[in-house]
Coordinates of C-alpha atoms and ligand atoms in Angstrom, one line a residue:
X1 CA -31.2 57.2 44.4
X2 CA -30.0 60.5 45.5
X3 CA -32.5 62.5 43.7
X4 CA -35.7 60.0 43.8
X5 CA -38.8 61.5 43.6
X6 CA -39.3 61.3 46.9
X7 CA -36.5 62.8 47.9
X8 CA -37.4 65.9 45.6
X9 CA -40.8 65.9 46.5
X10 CA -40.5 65.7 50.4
X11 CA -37.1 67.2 51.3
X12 CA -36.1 69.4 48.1
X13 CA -39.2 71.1 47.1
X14 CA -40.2 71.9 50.5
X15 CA -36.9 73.0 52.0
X16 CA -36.4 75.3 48.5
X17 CA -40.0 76.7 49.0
X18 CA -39.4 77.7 52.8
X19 CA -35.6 78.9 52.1
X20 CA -37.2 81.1 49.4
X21 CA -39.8 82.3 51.6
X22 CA -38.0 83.0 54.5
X23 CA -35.4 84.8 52.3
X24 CA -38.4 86.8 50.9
X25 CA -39.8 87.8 54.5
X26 CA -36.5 89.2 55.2
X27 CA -35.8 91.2 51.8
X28 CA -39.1 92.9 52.5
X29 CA -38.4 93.7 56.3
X30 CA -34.7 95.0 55.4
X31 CA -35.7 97.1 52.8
X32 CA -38.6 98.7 54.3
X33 CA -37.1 99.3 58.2
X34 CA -33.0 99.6 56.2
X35 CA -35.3 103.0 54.7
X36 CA -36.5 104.0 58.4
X37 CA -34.1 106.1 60.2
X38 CA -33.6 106.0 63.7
X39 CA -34.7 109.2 66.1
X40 CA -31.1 109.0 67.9
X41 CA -29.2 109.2 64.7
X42 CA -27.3 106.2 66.4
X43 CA -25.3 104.0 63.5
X44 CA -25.7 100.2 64.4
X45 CA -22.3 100.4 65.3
X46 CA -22.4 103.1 67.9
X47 CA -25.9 100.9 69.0
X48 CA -23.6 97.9 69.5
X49 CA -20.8 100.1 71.8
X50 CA -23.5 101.6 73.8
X51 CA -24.6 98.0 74.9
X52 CA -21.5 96.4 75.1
X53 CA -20.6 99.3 77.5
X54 CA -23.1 99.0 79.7
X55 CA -22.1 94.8 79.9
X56 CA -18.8 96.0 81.2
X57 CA -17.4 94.6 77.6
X58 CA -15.6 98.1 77.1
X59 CA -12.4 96.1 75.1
X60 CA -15.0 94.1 73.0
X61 CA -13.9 95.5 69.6
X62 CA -16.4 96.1 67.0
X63 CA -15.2 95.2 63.1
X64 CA -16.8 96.5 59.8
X65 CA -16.7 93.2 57.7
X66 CA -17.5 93.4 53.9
X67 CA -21.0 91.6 52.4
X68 CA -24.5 91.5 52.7
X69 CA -25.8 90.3 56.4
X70 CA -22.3 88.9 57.1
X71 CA -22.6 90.3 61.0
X72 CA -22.0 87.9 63.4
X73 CA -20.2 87.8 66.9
X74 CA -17.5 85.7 67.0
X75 CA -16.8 83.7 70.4
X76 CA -13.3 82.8 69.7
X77 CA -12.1 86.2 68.8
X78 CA -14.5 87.5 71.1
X79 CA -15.2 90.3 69.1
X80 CA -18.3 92.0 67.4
X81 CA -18.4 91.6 63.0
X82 CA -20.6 94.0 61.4
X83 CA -21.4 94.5 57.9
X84 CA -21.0 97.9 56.3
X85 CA -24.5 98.4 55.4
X86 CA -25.2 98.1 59.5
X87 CA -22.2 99.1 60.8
X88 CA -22.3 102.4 59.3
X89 CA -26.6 102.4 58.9
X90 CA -28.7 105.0 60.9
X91 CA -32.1 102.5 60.5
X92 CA -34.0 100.6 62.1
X93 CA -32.1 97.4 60.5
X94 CA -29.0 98.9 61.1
X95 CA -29.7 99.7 64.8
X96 CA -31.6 95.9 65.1
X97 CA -29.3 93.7 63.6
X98 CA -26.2 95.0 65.6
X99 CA -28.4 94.8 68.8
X100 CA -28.7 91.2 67.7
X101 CA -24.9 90.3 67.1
X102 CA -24.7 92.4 70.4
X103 CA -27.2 90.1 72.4
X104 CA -24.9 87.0 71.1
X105 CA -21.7 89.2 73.2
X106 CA -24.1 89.2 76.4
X107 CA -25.4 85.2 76.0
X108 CA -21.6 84.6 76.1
X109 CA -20.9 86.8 79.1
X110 CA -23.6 85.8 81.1
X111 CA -22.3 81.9 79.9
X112 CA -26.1 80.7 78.3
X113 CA -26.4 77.2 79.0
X114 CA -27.7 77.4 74.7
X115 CA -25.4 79.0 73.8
X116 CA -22.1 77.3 75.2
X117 CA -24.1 74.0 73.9
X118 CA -24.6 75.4 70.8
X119 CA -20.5 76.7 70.4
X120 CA -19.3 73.2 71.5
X121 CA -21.9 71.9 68.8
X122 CA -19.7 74.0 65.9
X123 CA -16.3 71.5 65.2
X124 CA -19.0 68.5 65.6
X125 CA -21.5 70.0 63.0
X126 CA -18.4 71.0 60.5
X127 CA -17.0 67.7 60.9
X128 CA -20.4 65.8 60.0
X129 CA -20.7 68.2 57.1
X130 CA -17.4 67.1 55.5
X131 CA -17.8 64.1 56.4
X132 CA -21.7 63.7 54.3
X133 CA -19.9 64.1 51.0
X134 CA -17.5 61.1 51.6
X135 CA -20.0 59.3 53.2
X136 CA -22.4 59.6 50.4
X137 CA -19.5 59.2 47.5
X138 CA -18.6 55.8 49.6
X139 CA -22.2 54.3 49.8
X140 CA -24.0 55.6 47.6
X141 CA -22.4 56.0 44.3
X142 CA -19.3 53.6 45.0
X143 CA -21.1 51.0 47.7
X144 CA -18.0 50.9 49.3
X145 CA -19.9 51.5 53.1
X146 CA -22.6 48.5 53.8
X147 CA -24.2 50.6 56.9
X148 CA -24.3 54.2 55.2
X149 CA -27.6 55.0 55.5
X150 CA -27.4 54.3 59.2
X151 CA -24.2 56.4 59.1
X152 CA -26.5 59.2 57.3
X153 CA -29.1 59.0 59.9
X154 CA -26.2 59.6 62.3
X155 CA -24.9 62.8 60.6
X156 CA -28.3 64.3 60.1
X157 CA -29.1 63.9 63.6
X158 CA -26.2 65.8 64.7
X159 CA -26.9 68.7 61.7
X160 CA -30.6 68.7 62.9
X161 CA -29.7 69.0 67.3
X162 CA -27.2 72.0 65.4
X163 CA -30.4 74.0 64.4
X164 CA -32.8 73.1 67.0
X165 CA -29.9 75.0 69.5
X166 CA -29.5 77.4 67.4
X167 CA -33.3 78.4 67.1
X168 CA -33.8 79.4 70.7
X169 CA -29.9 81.0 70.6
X170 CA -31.4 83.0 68.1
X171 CA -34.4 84.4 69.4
X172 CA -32.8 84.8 72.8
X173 CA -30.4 87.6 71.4
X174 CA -32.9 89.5 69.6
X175 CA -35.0 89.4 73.2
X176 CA -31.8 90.5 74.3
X177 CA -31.5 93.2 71.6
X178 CA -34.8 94.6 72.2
X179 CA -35.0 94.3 75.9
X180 CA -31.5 96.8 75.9
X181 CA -32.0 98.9 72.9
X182 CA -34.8 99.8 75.1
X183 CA -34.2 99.8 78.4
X184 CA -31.2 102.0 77.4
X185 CA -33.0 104.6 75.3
X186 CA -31.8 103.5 72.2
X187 CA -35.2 103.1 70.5
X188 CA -38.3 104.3 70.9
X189 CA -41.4 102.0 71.4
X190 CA -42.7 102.8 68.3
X191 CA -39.1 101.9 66.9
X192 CA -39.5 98.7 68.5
X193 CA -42.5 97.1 66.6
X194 CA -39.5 97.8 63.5
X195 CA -36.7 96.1 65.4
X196 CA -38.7 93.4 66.3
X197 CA -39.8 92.7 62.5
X198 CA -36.6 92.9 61.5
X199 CA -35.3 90.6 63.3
X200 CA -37.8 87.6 63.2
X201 CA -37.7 88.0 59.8
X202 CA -34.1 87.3 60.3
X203 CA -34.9 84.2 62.6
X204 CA -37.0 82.6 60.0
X205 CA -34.0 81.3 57.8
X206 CA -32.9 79.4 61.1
X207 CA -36.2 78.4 61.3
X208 CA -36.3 77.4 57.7
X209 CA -32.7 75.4 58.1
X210 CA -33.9 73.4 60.9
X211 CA -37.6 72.1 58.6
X212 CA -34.9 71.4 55.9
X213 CA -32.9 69.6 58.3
X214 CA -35.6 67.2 60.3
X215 CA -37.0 66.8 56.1
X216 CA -33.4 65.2 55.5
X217 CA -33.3 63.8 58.7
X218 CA -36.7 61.7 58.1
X219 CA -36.1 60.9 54.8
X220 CA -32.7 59.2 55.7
X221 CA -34.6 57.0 58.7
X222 CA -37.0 55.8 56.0
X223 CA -34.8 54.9 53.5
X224 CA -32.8 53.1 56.7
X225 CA -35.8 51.2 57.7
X226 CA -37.0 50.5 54.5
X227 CA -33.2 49.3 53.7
X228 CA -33.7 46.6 56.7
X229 CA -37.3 45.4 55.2
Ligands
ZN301 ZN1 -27.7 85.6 65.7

């Protein structure tokens, strides 16, 4: 039941097809602007201070975390996680993405309605995640749970509200990015067109989690309904 051919043909294939698409888009864009060096010399890392700076964040510390894209900003530590490739990078990339995880330090200061909606969302959406796999293992392989598919209806509601806040969160700090690395000289405007394809290149996997998401979310409604029939 779990891999019907519906199932593959309207939530699997498509949600594979647009991860590996979006994954593509953003290969292409990193290696092309991670190859275009920055006038400045800036390193994403030095990008990142400059901004936070100018915020006022002058304690926000900025951390050189190992992996490929693993920059983030994290809320709780209140602190700035930058990979090495982009901490240390003198591109384009470098320079954009840290913008980025630097716009996310800003949304947070300035208390985004999105954002804060979109933190509070986090323990809710890891909690519905754990809970899938028992709820699946209950109903579905051991019919232990009468009502699982409405239960499964429940959870991917709360995994698809998770990306549709997270979309907007997203493009809001690269608009944030761009809007600084500018106004503060970072970047020139020619720069800019290279920042800016960086980084919605990078906003397409959120784009492409949240079709994979309403395709599991639909999927689990008609089974529901077709459950009640
Ligand atoms: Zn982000």
């Amino acid at each position: 039941m779990i891999w019907d051919s519906h199932y593959i043909l309207f939530v699997m294939l498509p949600g594979l097809l647009i991860g590996l698409w979006a994954q593509m888009r953003l290969h292409s864009a990193f290696s092309k602007y991670g190859q275009v060096p920055v006038e400045n010399g800036l390193s994403g890392a030095e990008a990142a201070r400059h901004i936070l700076d100018q915020a006022g964040l002058r304690d926000m510390p900025i951390e050189e975390v190992p992996g490929q894209l693993s920059d983030h900003y994290d809320p709780t530590k209140r602190a700035l996680f930058l990979s090495s490739d982009n901490y240390h990078g003198r591109s384009v990339a470098a320079v954009g993405v840290a913008a980025h995880e630097a716009g996310h330090a800003l949304q947070h200061l300035h208390q985004d309605a999105l954002f804060n909606m979109r933190m509070a969302l986090v323990p809710v959406t890891q909690f519905a995640s754990y809970a899938w796999v028992g709820v699946l293992f209950l109903g579905m392989v051991l019919h232990l749970i009468p009502h699982y598919l409405l239960i499964a209806v429940a959870i991917f509601t709360v995994l698809t509200l998770f990306q549709l806040v997270t979309l907007p969160v997203e493009y809001d700090a690269s608009a944030r990015a761009k809007d600084q690395l500018f106004r503060l000289g970072l970047v020139r405007p020619d720069e800019r067109v290279g920042v800016s394809r960086v980084l919605d290149a990078a906003a397409l996997t959120y784009v492409a989690a949240l079709v994979t998401a309403v395709l599991q979310l639909l999927y689990y409604i008609s089974l529901a309904r077709n459950s009640r029939n």
